[in-house]
Short mmCIF file of C-alpha atoms in Angstrom, two decimals:
data_model
loop_
_atom_site.label_atom_id
_atom_site.label_comp_id
_atom_site.label_asym_id
_atom_site.label_seq_id
_atom_site.Cartn_x
_atom_site.Cartn_y
_atom_site.Cartn_z
CA UNK A 1 -10.77 10.17 51.80
CA UNK A 2 -13.41 7.57 50.74
CA UNK A 3 -15.84 10.37 49.91
CA UNK A 4 -13.22 12.06 47.73
CA UNK A 5 -12.57 8.81 45.84
CA UNK A 6 -16.31 8.29 45.37
CA UNK A 7 -16.70 11.82 44.00
CA UNK A 8 -13.83 11.22 41.56
CA UNK A 9 -15.37 7.94 40.39
CA UNK A 10 -18.77 9.58 39.94
CA UNK A 11 -17.12 12.41 37.99
CA UNK A 12 -15.31 9.93 35.75
CA UNK A 13 -18.59 8.09 35.17
CA UNK A 14 -20.31 11.35 34.28
CA UNK A 15 -17.58 12.29 31.81
CA UNK A 16 -17.65 8.75 30.34
CA UNK A 17 -21.39 8.99 29.75
CA UNK A 18 -20.89 12.44 28.29
CA UNK A 19 -18.25 11.05 25.88
CA UNK A 20 -20.55 8.20 24.79
CA UNK A 21 -23.35 10.68 24.18
CA UNK A 22 -20.95 12.84 22.22
CA UNK A 23 -19.88 9.85 20.07
CA UNK A 24 -23.50 9.11 19.21
CA UNK A 25 -24.18 12.76 18.41
CA UNK A 26 -21.27 12.99 15.97
CA UNK A 27 -21.76 9.56 14.35
CA UNK A 28 -23.60 9.22 11.06
CA UNK A 29 -25.01 6.10 9.40
CA UNK A 30 -25.82 5.89 5.69
CA UNK A 31 -27.76 3.28 3.74
CA UNK A 32 -28.32 2.56 0.07
CA UNK A 33 -30.40 -0.27 -1.32
CA UNK A 34 -30.96 -1.71 -4.73
CA UNK A 35 -32.23 -4.82 -6.44
CA UNK A 36 -29.11 -6.65 -7.60
CA UNK A 37 -29.12 -8.65 -10.85
CA UNK A 38 -27.67 -12.12 -10.64
CA UNK A 39 -30.03 -14.70 -9.25
CA UNK A 40 -32.96 -17.01 -9.96
CA UNK A 41 -34.93 -14.95 -7.43
CA UNK A 42 -34.87 -11.20 -6.78
CA UNK A 43 -31.85 -10.16 -4.70
CA UNK A 44 -31.83 -6.99 -2.58
CA UNK A 45 -28.54 -5.49 -1.43
CA UNK A 46 -28.42 -2.97 1.42
CA UNK A 47 -25.12 -1.27 2.16
CA UNK A 48 -23.78 1.84 3.80
CA UNK A 49 -21.11 3.54 5.87
CA UNK A 50 -20.65 4.41 9.53
CA UNK A 51 -18.77 7.65 10.16
CA UNK A 52 -16.44 8.02 11.97
CA UNK A 53 -15.34 4.53 10.94
CA UNK A 54 -15.55 1.92 13.67
CA UNK A 55 -15.33 -1.86 13.33
CA UNK A 56 -17.64 -4.41 14.92
CA UNK A 57 -20.66 -2.14 15.33
CA UNK A 58 -23.90 -4.08 14.79
CA UNK A 59 -26.06 -2.57 12.05
CA UNK A 60 -29.67 -3.78 12.00
CA UNK A 61 -32.09 -3.24 9.14
CA UNK A 62 -35.50 -1.90 10.12
CA UNK A 63 -38.72 -2.02 8.07
CA UNK A 64 -41.71 0.30 8.28
CA UNK A 65 -44.80 -1.88 8.81
CA UNK A 66 -48.17 -1.27 10.43
CA UNK A 67 -47.37 2.38 10.99
CA UNK A 68 -44.13 1.86 12.92
CA UNK A 69 -40.47 0.94 12.49
CA UNK A 70 -39.63 -2.65 13.37
CA UNK A 71 -36.33 -4.54 13.54
CA UNK A 72 -35.85 -7.24 10.92
CA UNK A 73 -33.70 -10.31 11.54
CA UNK A 74 -31.11 -8.98 9.09
CA UNK A 75 -27.98 -7.42 10.53
CA UNK A 76 -24.31 -6.97 9.79
CA UNK A 77 -21.23 -5.66 11.56
CA UNK A 78 -19.28 -2.67 10.34
CA UNK A 79 -15.80 -3.26 8.96
CA UNK A 80 -12.71 -1.39 10.07
CA UNK A 81 -13.28 1.23 7.36
CA UNK A 82 -16.92 1.68 8.50
CA UNK A 83 -18.63 -0.13 5.63
CA UNK A 84 -21.45 -2.64 6.08
CA UNK A 85 -23.40 -4.73 3.58
CA UNK A 86 -26.32 -7.18 3.57
CA UNK A 87 -27.46 -9.19 0.52
CA UNK A 88 -30.70 -11.18 0.74
CA UNK A 89 -33.15 -12.98 -1.57
CA UNK A 90 -36.53 -11.23 -1.66
CA UNK A 91 -39.61 -13.44 -1.17
CA UNK A 92 -42.26 -10.78 -1.87
CA UNK A 93 -42.66 -9.42 -5.39
CA UNK A 94 -43.84 -6.03 -6.62
CA UNK A 95 -44.14 -4.83 -3.05
CA UNK A 96 -43.06 -1.32 -2.13
CA UNK A 97 -41.38 -1.17 1.28
CA UNK A 98 -39.38 1.28 3.37
CA UNK A 99 -36.13 0.35 5.11
CA UNK A 100 -33.62 2.13 7.31
CA UNK A 101 -30.49 1.06 9.17
CA UNK A 102 -29.95 1.26 12.93
CA UNK A 103 -26.70 1.15 14.88
CA UNK A 104 -26.04 1.40 18.59
CA UNK A 105 -23.24 3.77 19.57
CA UNK A 106 -22.66 3.55 23.30
CA UNK A 107 -26.11 3.56 24.87
CA UNK A 108 -27.82 5.43 22.04
CA UNK A 109 -29.21 4.34 18.67
CA UNK A 110 -28.52 6.23 15.47
CA UNK A 111 -30.46 5.78 12.23
CA UNK A 112 -29.86 6.22 8.53
CA UNK A 113 -32.32 8.14 6.36
CA UNK A 114 -35.15 5.87 5.18
CA UNK A 115 -35.15 4.49 1.63
CA UNK A 116 -37.94 2.88 -0.39
CA UNK A 117 -37.73 0.04 -2.89
CA UNK A 118 -40.19 -1.91 -5.00
CA UNK A 119 -38.94 -5.44 -5.50
CA UNK A 120 -39.64 -6.38 -9.12
CA UNK A 121 -40.85 -9.75 -10.29
CA UNK A 122 -38.34 -12.18 -11.75
CA UNK A 123 -39.17 -11.80 -15.48
CA UNK A 124 -37.51 -8.38 -15.33
CA UNK A 125 -34.27 -10.02 -14.23
CA UNK A 126 -33.14 -12.77 -16.60
CA UNK A 127 -32.20 -16.06 -14.98
CA UNK A 128 -29.27 -16.03 -17.42
CA UNK A 129 -27.71 -13.51 -15.03
CA UNK A 130 -27.39 -16.10 -12.28
CA UNK A 131 -23.98 -16.46 -10.66
CA UNK A 132 -23.35 -19.62 -12.71
CA UNK A 133 -23.56 -17.66 -15.97
CA UNK A 134 -21.74 -14.35 -16.52
CA UNK A 135 -22.91 -12.30 -19.52
CA UNK A 136 -20.34 -12.11 -22.32
CA UNK A 137 -21.25 -8.69 -23.71
CA UNK A 138 -17.78 -7.32 -24.48
CA UNK A 139 -16.04 -7.09 -27.85
CA UNK A 140 -15.28 -10.49 -29.34
CA UNK A 141 -18.02 -12.07 -27.24
CA UNK A 142 -15.89 -11.83 -24.10
CA UNK A 143 -16.80 -10.81 -20.55
CA UNK A 144 -16.45 -7.03 -20.41
CA UNK A 145 -14.77 -5.17 -17.55
CA UNK A 146 -13.40 -1.80 -16.47
CA UNK A 147 -10.89 -0.51 -13.93
CA UNK A 148 -11.30 2.68 -11.91
CA UNK A 149 -9.39 4.91 -9.52
CA UNK A 150 -9.62 8.48 -8.26
CA UNK A 151 -9.44 9.76 -11.83
CA UNK A 152 -12.96 8.46 -12.39
CA UNK A 153 -14.26 10.65 -9.54
CA UNK A 154 -13.71 14.27 -10.63
CA UNK A 155 -14.85 16.57 -7.82
CA UNK A 156 -15.79 13.46 -5.80
CA UNK A 157 -18.59 12.62 -8.24
CA UNK A 158 -19.93 9.07 -7.76
CA UNK A 159 -19.98 6.39 -10.44
CA UNK A 160 -23.39 5.14 -11.57
CA UNK A 161 -22.69 1.41 -11.43
CA UNK A 162 -26.25 0.49 -12.37
CA UNK A 163 -25.73 2.29 -15.68
CA UNK A 164 -22.36 0.54 -16.01
CA UNK A 165 -24.09 -2.82 -15.57
CA UNK A 166 -26.73 -1.95 -18.17
CA UNK A 167 -23.89 -1.03 -20.56
CA UNK A 168 -22.57 -4.60 -20.31
CA UNK A 169 -19.78 -4.33 -17.74
CA UNK A 170 -19.63 -7.39 -15.48
CA UNK A 171 -16.43 -6.76 -13.51
CA UNK A 172 -14.63 -3.66 -12.31
CA UNK A 173 -11.14 -3.62 -10.79
CA UNK A 174 -10.75 -0.82 -8.23
CA UNK A 175 -7.50 0.80 -7.17
CA UNK A 176 -7.43 -0.15 -3.51
CA UNK A 177 -3.90 0.66 -2.30
CA UNK A 178 -0.64 2.37 -3.22
CA UNK A 179 2.95 2.32 -1.97
CA UNK A 180 2.83 6.11 -1.55
CA UNK A 181 0.83 7.17 1.50
CA UNK A 182 -1.00 10.16 0.00
CA UNK A 183 -2.07 8.17 -3.04
CA UNK A 184 -3.01 5.28 -0.76
CA UNK A 185 -5.35 7.48 1.29
CA UNK A 186 -7.12 8.58 -1.89
CA UNK A 187 -7.39 4.97 -3.06
CA UNK A 188 -9.08 3.98 0.21
CA UNK A 189 -11.53 6.87 -0.04
CA UNK A 190 -12.84 5.80 -3.43
CA UNK A 191 -12.59 2.09 -2.67
CA UNK A 192 -15.13 2.62 0.11
CA UNK A 193 -17.40 4.47 -2.34
CA UNK A 194 -17.13 1.94 -5.15
CA UNK A 195 -16.94 -1.63 -3.87
CA UNK A 196 -20.39 -1.95 -2.27
CA UNK A 197 -22.08 0.15 -4.95
CA UNK A 198 -20.62 -1.94 -7.77
CA UNK A 199 -21.53 -5.25 -6.14
CA UNK A 200 -25.05 -4.03 -5.40
CA UNK A 201 -25.42 -3.26 -9.11
CA UNK A 202 -24.49 -6.86 -9.95
CA UNK A 203 -20.86 -6.22 -10.92
CA UNK A 204 -17.98 -8.34 -9.63
CA UNK A 205 -15.18 -6.32 -8.04
CA UNK A 206 -11.42 -6.73 -8.01
CA UNK A 207 -8.65 -4.66 -6.42
CA UNK A 208 -5.18 -3.51 -7.43
CA UNK A 209 -2.11 -2.19 -5.63
CA UNK A 210 0.12 0.34 -7.40
CA UNK A 211 3.74 -0.52 -6.54
CA UNK A 212 6.68 1.85 -6.24
CA UNK A 213 9.84 -0.24 -6.17
CA UNK A 214 12.59 0.29 -3.55
CA UNK A 215 15.91 2.05 -4.12
CA UNK A 216 18.05 -0.71 -2.59
CA UNK A 217 21.06 -2.87 -3.54
CA UNK A 218 20.70 -6.33 -2.01
CA UNK A 219 18.24 -9.18 -2.50
CA UNK A 220 17.51 -9.18 1.23
CA UNK A 221 16.41 -5.54 1.09
CA UNK A 222 14.25 -6.28 -1.95
CA UNK A 223 12.49 -9.13 -0.12
CA UNK A 224 11.90 -7.04 3.01
CA UNK A 225 10.29 -4.24 0.99
CA UNK A 226 8.07 -6.64 -0.98
CA UNK A 227 6.91 -8.26 2.27
CA UNK A 228 6.17 -4.85 3.79
CA UNK A 229 4.11 -3.74 0.80
CA UNK A 230 2.23 -7.05 0.82
CA UNK A 231 1.48 -6.43 4.50
CA UNK A 232 -0.01 -3.06 3.60
CA UNK A 233 -2.29 -4.76 1.06
CA UNK A 234 -3.32 -7.47 3.54
CA UNK A 235 -4.24 -4.81 6.08
CA UNK A 236 -6.32 -3.04 3.44
CA UNK A 237 -8.08 -6.26 2.48
CA UNK A 238 -8.54 -7.09 6.15
CA UNK A 239 -10.18 -3.71 6.76
CA UNK A 240 -12.82 -4.71 4.19
CA UNK A 241 -13.52 -7.97 6.00
CA UNK A 242 -11.55 -10.09 3.54
CA UNK A 243 -12.83 -11.40 0.22
CA UNK A 244 -16.54 -12.00 -0.33
CA UNK A 245 -18.36 -14.05 -2.97
CA UNK A 246 -18.20 -11.21 -5.53
CA UNK A 247 -14.52 -10.31 -5.16
CA UNK A 248 -11.82 -11.19 -7.67
CA UNK A 249 -8.26 -11.66 -6.36
CA UNK A 250 -6.00 -8.69 -5.69
CA UNK A 251 -3.78 -7.56 -8.56
CA UNK A 252 -0.26 -6.14 -8.38
CA UNK A 253 0.19 -3.14 -10.69
CA UNK A 254 3.87 -3.22 -11.67
CA UNK A 255 4.81 -0.81 -14.44
CA UNK A 256 7.64 1.50 -13.31
CA UNK A 257 11.21 0.33 -12.69
CA UNK A 258 12.69 3.76 -11.88
CA UNK A 259 13.60 3.97 -8.19
CA UNK A 260 15.43 7.31 -8.11
CA UNK A 261 14.76 10.56 -9.93
CA UNK A 262 17.00 13.56 -10.44
CA UNK A 263 15.92 16.73 -12.20
CA UNK A 264 12.82 15.08 -13.58
CA UNK A 265 14.70 12.18 -15.17
CA UNK A 266 15.43 8.69 -13.87
CA UNK A 267 18.80 8.41 -12.12
CA UNK A 268 18.57 4.71 -11.26
CA UNK A 269 16.55 1.72 -12.43
CA UNK A 270 16.19 -1.40 -10.30
CA UNK A 271 17.90 -4.36 -12.02
CA UNK A 272 15.71 -6.91 -13.81
CA UNK A 273 16.56 -9.78 -11.47
CA UNK A 274 15.62 -7.75 -8.41
CA UNK A 275 12.29 -6.58 -9.90
CA UNK A 276 11.46 -10.20 -10.64
CA UNK A 277 12.41 -11.23 -7.09
CA UNK A 278 10.32 -8.40 -5.65
CA UNK A 279 7.24 -9.42 -7.69
CA UNK A 280 7.56 -13.11 -6.79
CA UNK A 281 7.93 -12.28 -3.10
CA UNK A 282 4.91 -9.97 -3.04
CA UNK A 283 2.67 -12.38 -4.97
CA UNK A 284 3.68 -15.40 -2.88
CA UNK A 285 2.88 -13.61 0.39
CA UNK A 286 -0.56 -12.71 -0.97
CA UNK A 287 -1.24 -16.23 -2.26
CA UNK A 288 -0.08 -17.99 0.91
CA UNK A 289 -2.09 -15.70 3.17
CA UNK A 290 -5.40 -15.33 1.32
CA UNK A 291 -5.86 -18.71 -0.39
CA UNK A 292 -6.46 -16.91 -3.69
CA UNK A 293 -3.89 -16.58 -6.45
CA UNK A 294 -3.18 -12.86 -7.08
CA UNK A 295 -2.89 -11.33 -10.54
CA UNK A 296 0.00 -9.35 -12.04
CA UNK A 297 -0.77 -6.26 -14.16
CA UNK A 298 1.77 -4.80 -16.57
CA UNK A 299 2.42 -4.08 -20.23
CA UNK A 300 4.46 -6.15 -22.71
CA UNK A 301 7.52 -3.94 -23.07
CA UNK A 302 7.92 -3.73 -19.27
CA UNK A 303 7.65 -7.50 -18.85
CA UNK A 304 10.28 -7.96 -21.55
CA UNK A 305 12.66 -5.11 -20.73
CA UNK A 306 12.44 -4.78 -16.95
CA UNK A 307 12.02 -8.39 -15.77
CA UNK A 308 13.63 -11.76 -16.43
CA UNK A 309 11.79 -14.84 -17.61
CA UNK A 310 10.83 -16.91 -14.61
CA UNK A 311 8.81 -20.12 -14.36
CA UNK A 312 7.47 -19.37 -10.88
CA UNK A 313 6.29 -15.93 -11.95
CA UNK A 314 4.47 -17.36 -14.97
CA UNK A 315 2.16 -19.34 -12.66
CA UNK A 316 0.34 -16.14 -11.69
CA UNK A 317 -2.51 -14.89 -13.92
CA UNK A 318 -1.49 -11.99 -16.18
CA UNK A 319 -3.51 -8.81 -16.68
CA UNK A 320 -1.90 -7.37 -19.81
CA UNK A 321 -2.22 -3.81 -21.07
CA UNK A 322 -1.89 -3.18 -24.80
CA UNK A 323 -3.86 -0.61 -26.76
CA UNK A 324 -4.58 -0.01 -30.46
CA UNK A 325 -5.43 -3.69 -30.94
CA UNK A 326 -9.12 -4.40 -31.42
CA UNK A 327 -10.47 -7.24 -29.24
CA UNK A 328 -13.53 -7.46 -31.50
CA UNK A 329 -11.24 -9.28 -33.95
CA UNK A 330 -11.25 -12.93 -32.78
CA UNK A 331 -7.67 -13.39 -34.03
CA UNK A 332 -6.34 -10.23 -32.35
CA UNK A 333 -3.94 -10.82 -29.47
CA UNK A 334 -2.09 -8.54 -27.07
CA UNK A 335 1.62 -9.14 -26.59
CA UNK A 336 2.64 -9.01 -30.26
CA UNK A 337 4.82 -6.38 -31.89
CA UNK A 338 5.91 -5.60 -35.42
CA UNK A 339 8.41 -8.17 -36.61
CA UNK A 340 8.00 -10.58 -33.69
CA UNK A 341 6.73 -10.76 -30.16
CA UNK A 342 7.54 -9.54 -26.70
CA UNK A 343 9.47 -12.22 -24.83
CA UNK A 344 8.69 -12.57 -21.15
CA UNK A 345 7.49 -15.07 -18.53
CA UNK A 346 4.05 -15.44 -20.14
CA UNK A 347 5.17 -15.72 -23.80
CA UNK A 348 4.13 -18.93 -25.55
CA UNK A 349 5.78 -20.89 -28.36
CA UNK A 350 3.55 -19.25 -30.98
CA UNK A 351 4.57 -15.74 -29.81
CA UNK A 352 1.27 -15.00 -28.04
CA UNK A 353 0.87 -14.39 -24.29
CA UNK A 354 -1.03 -16.40 -21.68
CA UNK A 355 -3.03 -13.42 -20.43
CA UNK A 356 -6.28 -13.74 -18.51
CA UNK A 357 -7.41 -10.08 -18.59
CA UNK A 358 -6.59 -7.68 -21.42
CA UNK A 359 -6.76 -3.92 -20.85
CA UNK A 360 -7.43 -3.00 -24.46
CA UNK A 361 -8.19 0.72 -24.11
CA UNK A 362 -7.64 3.66 -21.77
CA UNK A 363 -10.08 5.72 -23.83
CA UNK A 364 -13.44 4.12 -23.17
CA UNK A 365 -16.37 6.53 -23.46
CA UNK A 366 -16.83 7.14 -19.73
CA UNK A 367 -20.39 8.61 -19.71
CA UNK A 368 -21.64 5.56 -21.62
CA UNK A 369 -20.73 3.49 -18.55
CA UNK A 370 -22.02 5.89 -15.90
CA UNK A 371 -18.55 7.26 -15.13
CA UNK A 372 -17.97 11.02 -14.63
CA UNK A 373 -15.32 12.50 -16.91
CA UNK A 374 -14.23 11.53 -20.40
CA UNK A 375 -12.08 8.40 -20.24
CA UNK A 376 -12.32 4.91 -18.79
CA UNK A 377 -9.99 1.89 -18.92
CA UNK A 378 -11.73 -1.07 -20.56
CA UNK A 379 -10.86 -4.75 -20.29
CA UNK A 380 -11.96 -8.14 -21.56
CA UNK A 381 -11.67 -11.46 -19.77
CA UNK A 382 -10.15 -14.41 -21.58
CA UNK A 383 -12.15 -17.56 -21.04
CA UNK A 384 -15.59 -18.86 -20.20
CA UNK A 385 -17.89 -17.75 -17.39
CA UNK A 386 -16.90 -20.84 -15.42
CA UNK A 387 -13.22 -19.88 -15.78
CA UNK A 388 -14.10 -16.41 -14.55
CA UNK A 389 -15.85 -17.85 -11.49
CA UNK A 390 -12.82 -20.03 -10.77
CA UNK A 391 -11.00 -16.82 -9.83
CA UNK A 392 -13.27 -16.22 -6.86
CA UNK A 393 -12.76 -19.65 -5.33
CA UNK A 394 -11.01 -19.70 -2.00
CA UNK A 395 -12.13 -17.58 0.93
CA UNK A 396 -10.10 -15.50 3.35
CA UNK A 397 -11.63 -13.92 6.42
CA UNK A 398 -9.04 -11.94 8.40
CA UNK A 399 -8.36 -12.68 12.04
CA UNK A 400 -7.62 -10.04 14.66
CA UNK A 401 -3.90 -10.45 14.00
CA UNK A 402 -4.49 -9.57 10.33
CA UNK A 403 -6.01 -6.18 11.15
CA UNK A 404 -3.93 -3.04 10.83
CA UNK A 405 -2.50 -2.17 14.28
CA UNK A 406 -3.25 1.11 16.01
CA UNK A 407 -0.45 3.31 17.33
CA UNK A 408 2.11 0.50 17.21
CA UNK A 409 5.42 1.37 18.89
CA UNK A 410 8.23 2.44 16.55
CA UNK A 411 11.98 3.00 16.85
CA UNK A 412 13.75 5.67 14.78
CA UNK A 413 17.44 5.90 13.91
CA UNK A 414 19.32 8.10 11.47
CA UNK A 415 22.67 7.81 9.67
CA UNK A 416 24.90 9.50 7.09
CA UNK A 417 24.21 13.00 8.46
CA UNK A 418 25.79 15.63 6.18
CA UNK A 419 25.89 19.40 6.83
CA UNK A 420 28.31 22.20 5.96
CA UNK A 421 27.44 25.73 4.82
CA UNK A 422 24.26 27.78 4.53
CA UNK A 423 24.05 27.33 0.77
CA UNK A 424 23.80 23.53 1.04
CA UNK A 425 21.00 21.43 2.53
CA UNK A 426 21.32 19.23 5.57
CA UNK A 427 21.02 15.62 4.42
CA UNK A 428 20.54 12.34 6.26
CA UNK A 429 18.99 8.90 5.99
CA UNK A 430 16.29 7.77 8.43
CA UNK A 431 15.17 4.24 9.31
CA UNK A 432 12.05 3.37 11.34
CA UNK A 433 11.23 -0.15 12.52
CA UNK A 434 8.36 -1.97 14.23
CA UNK A 435 8.73 -3.85 17.55
CA UNK A 436 9.63 -7.10 15.73
CA UNK A 437 12.40 -5.41 13.74
CA UNK A 438 10.50 -5.27 10.44
CA UNK A 439 10.19 -1.85 8.74
CA UNK A 440 7.12 0.32 9.26
CA UNK A 441 4.60 0.08 6.43
CA UNK A 442 3.15 3.61 6.39
CA UNK A 443 4.25 7.07 7.52
CA UNK A 444 6.96 9.63 6.78
CA UNK A 445 9.73 11.64 8.49
CA UNK A 446 10.65 15.29 8.98
CA UNK A 447 12.92 17.64 10.91
CA UNK A 448 11.47 19.48 13.92
CA UNK A 449 13.15 22.67 15.12
CA UNK A 450 13.91 22.92 18.86
CA UNK A 451 11.55 25.62 20.22
CA UNK A 452 14.36 26.83 22.50
CA UNK A 453 16.41 27.74 19.40
CA UNK A 454 13.77 28.78 16.87
CA UNK A 455 14.64 29.30 13.20
CA UNK A 456 12.99 32.34 11.70
CA UNK A 457 13.60 31.47 8.06
CA UNK A 458 11.26 29.13 6.18
CA UNK A 459 12.60 25.63 5.77
CA UNK A 460 12.10 23.45 2.71
CA UNK A 461 12.00 19.76 3.55
CA UNK A 462 12.19 17.05 0.90
CA UNK A 463 11.52 13.43 1.79
CA UNK A 464 12.30 10.63 -0.67
CA UNK A 465 11.25 7.08 0.13
CA UNK A 466 14.14 4.67 -0.49
CA UNK A 467 12.33 1.53 0.65
CA UNK A 468 9.77 0.52 3.28
CA UNK A 469 10.75 2.19 6.56
CA UNK A 470 13.69 4.11 5.05
CA UNK A 471 13.79 7.70 3.80
CA UNK A 472 16.30 10.26 2.57
CA UNK A 473 15.62 13.65 4.17
CA UNK A 474 16.93 16.98 2.86
CA UNK A 475 16.37 20.29 4.70
CA UNK A 476 17.09 23.61 2.98
CA UNK A 477 17.03 27.11 4.45
CA UNK A 478 18.79 26.59 7.79
CA UNK A 479 20.77 29.75 8.64
CA UNK A 480 24.31 30.04 9.98
CA UNK A 481 24.72 28.83 13.55
CA UNK A 482 24.54 25.82 15.83
CA UNK A 483 21.14 24.18 15.95
CA UNK A 484 19.28 21.54 17.85
CA UNK A 485 16.11 19.73 16.92
CA UNK A 486 14.57 16.34 16.41
CA UNK A 487 14.15 13.92 13.54
CA UNK A 488 10.61 12.63 13.85
CA UNK A 489 8.48 9.88 12.36
CA UNK A 490 4.73 10.45 11.97
CA UNK A 491 2.02 8.26 10.47
CA UNK A 492 -1.18 9.98 9.37
CA UNK A 493 -3.02 6.64 9.28
CA UNK A 494 -2.46 6.06 13.01
CA UNK A 495 -1.00 2.62 12.31
CA UNK A 496 2.45 3.29 13.78
CA UNK A 497 3.22 5.53 16.77
CA UNK A 498 5.24 8.73 16.61
CA UNK A 499 8.93 8.43 17.42
CA UNK A 500 11.65 11.09 17.61
CA UNK A 501 15.38 11.35 18.07
CA UNK A 502 17.46 14.46 18.95
CA UNK A 503 19.88 15.90 16.42
CA UNK A 504 22.52 18.67 16.48
CA UNK A 505 24.53 20.32 13.71
CA UNK A 506 26.34 23.54 12.87
CA UNK A 507 25.95 25.55 9.67
CA UNK A 508 28.78 27.77 8.42
CA UNK A 509 28.92 30.78 6.13
CA UNK A 510 28.65 30.20 2.39
CA UNK A 511 31.88 30.66 0.43
CA UNK A 512 32.16 34.00 -1.44
CA UNK A 513 30.91 33.98 -5.00
CA UNK A 514 32.79 35.24 -8.02
CA UNK A 515 31.32 36.77 -11.21
CA UNK A 516 31.75 33.41 -12.94
CA UNK A 517 29.52 31.83 -10.31
CA UNK A 518 26.58 34.08 -11.17
CA UNK A 519 23.54 32.05 -12.19
CA UNK A 520 22.88 31.89 -15.90
CA UNK A 521 19.53 33.10 -17.16
CA UNK A 522 17.04 30.29 -17.70
CA UNK A 523 15.63 30.29 -21.22
CA UNK A 524 11.89 30.45 -21.58
CA UNK A 525 10.42 26.98 -22.07
CA UNK A 526 9.25 26.15 -25.54
CA UNK A 527 5.72 24.86 -25.85
CA UNK A 528 5.48 21.31 -27.05
CA UNK A 529 2.53 20.26 -29.16
CA UNK A 530 -0.09 18.39 -27.15
CA UNK A 531 -0.13 14.73 -28.18
CA UNK A 532 -3.41 12.89 -28.51
CA UNK A 533 -2.99 9.99 -26.07
CA UNK A 534 -6.13 8.35 -27.46
CA UNK A 535 -4.89 8.30 -31.05
CA UNK A 536 -5.48 4.89 -32.63
CA UNK A 537 -7.07 3.58 -29.42
CA UNK A 538 -10.36 1.69 -29.32
CA UNK A 539 -13.10 4.08 -28.20
CA UNK A 540 -15.91 1.80 -27.09
#
């Protein structure tokens, strides 16, 4: 018996070593390096990505000297998303050197491809670019910025941030998260590409979360959803290692108050008081947790028409979007309209707005700034370089409890099940909660057919998110008969565990149709003239 146990243990050890070797064989480590503007002395930034992503892996920089690779004393640990970054002051000038990165996966080392750099002497980097002075190269003598998302990466093309820096951009706000899971996954993909590259080029980075508001009725439900979406953002920020010394605070992108669509048009708007409550809840969670005051992004007509004036809300910095007003005119202001001004939480007595960032164009000349494609959102910062640097005060480094959980237990329930005849879909509402009773933050639901009673016809499933952890599910194409299956929750991010619940229903025959019930022919759509969305916009 002892021999059998020993053989099993040896076998497990062999398979464990085999798995470690396999991990090392499939892992890849990348490294980029550049001389970063922004200091009295030359600064070199090395950054890269470990794939598959794994947090806490030590990445050591090696240098090629005296005919061999040697470890330097510079190292970093990979973040949850696999990124790593090292920024150091260079003491040698005009020296060409080779670097590579090394990481230990299991018992084996993996290496990035080697890269060369010649550190240039300080006269080529103006001391005016030091962190205490931010160049004011935008229109109107303001600090110039941009914001980017997946639309600035056609066919996954990278952004040339060094060219963007040379064109005068000093901050870029990156879409980092989204309420909708598919859009959120794309945001993360390009966030990983852009943050380190932009900072290495000397550009300050910010982040924004695109919010889809909940289709709910009570203030309590509004608060719960806002807290859940803030949790999603905190997990995203935590996966990056928190804020660093070149990060601006997170911004909330709030610009759509429709919470239910029908036939391509809005069937329900969330009331103004509830949108305001949602925004205040989200922003307060972010401020309390990260020690940095978040920013709210919107446009004047939304702030006036979809929200109520609120003193607490007005304490958050405003990133205001208004086009066709030229910021090169020192007297030009966003927030004004013909015959008066937009009235909202940030409106002043003289009809202007207390904005801190102004998105003045969505039609910037993208190639000029190293961006693939044709268009780029452009912004200016209101205030001095010292005011700009005030935004990055306060530091938040996430603890283990702030990291996104893995395969967290979930509980699924469903309600309001409706089914009748074959011509009508099966409809129900599904709720999924975490162990502490709060709603899940990511994931979706679907109907799974019981393999013992297979359905030959193709089913069409439509899932509409009502609020965090709640969905409305509609299933079309179920034939006549009695059916069993499961309602299941699945999370592609691996944050929350799968959960399922059995379901049964019976579908009857469709009622007979009469000639008057025959579908009417659909007229051919008429072509509408294509509007020029850049008409009257500033094309810098």
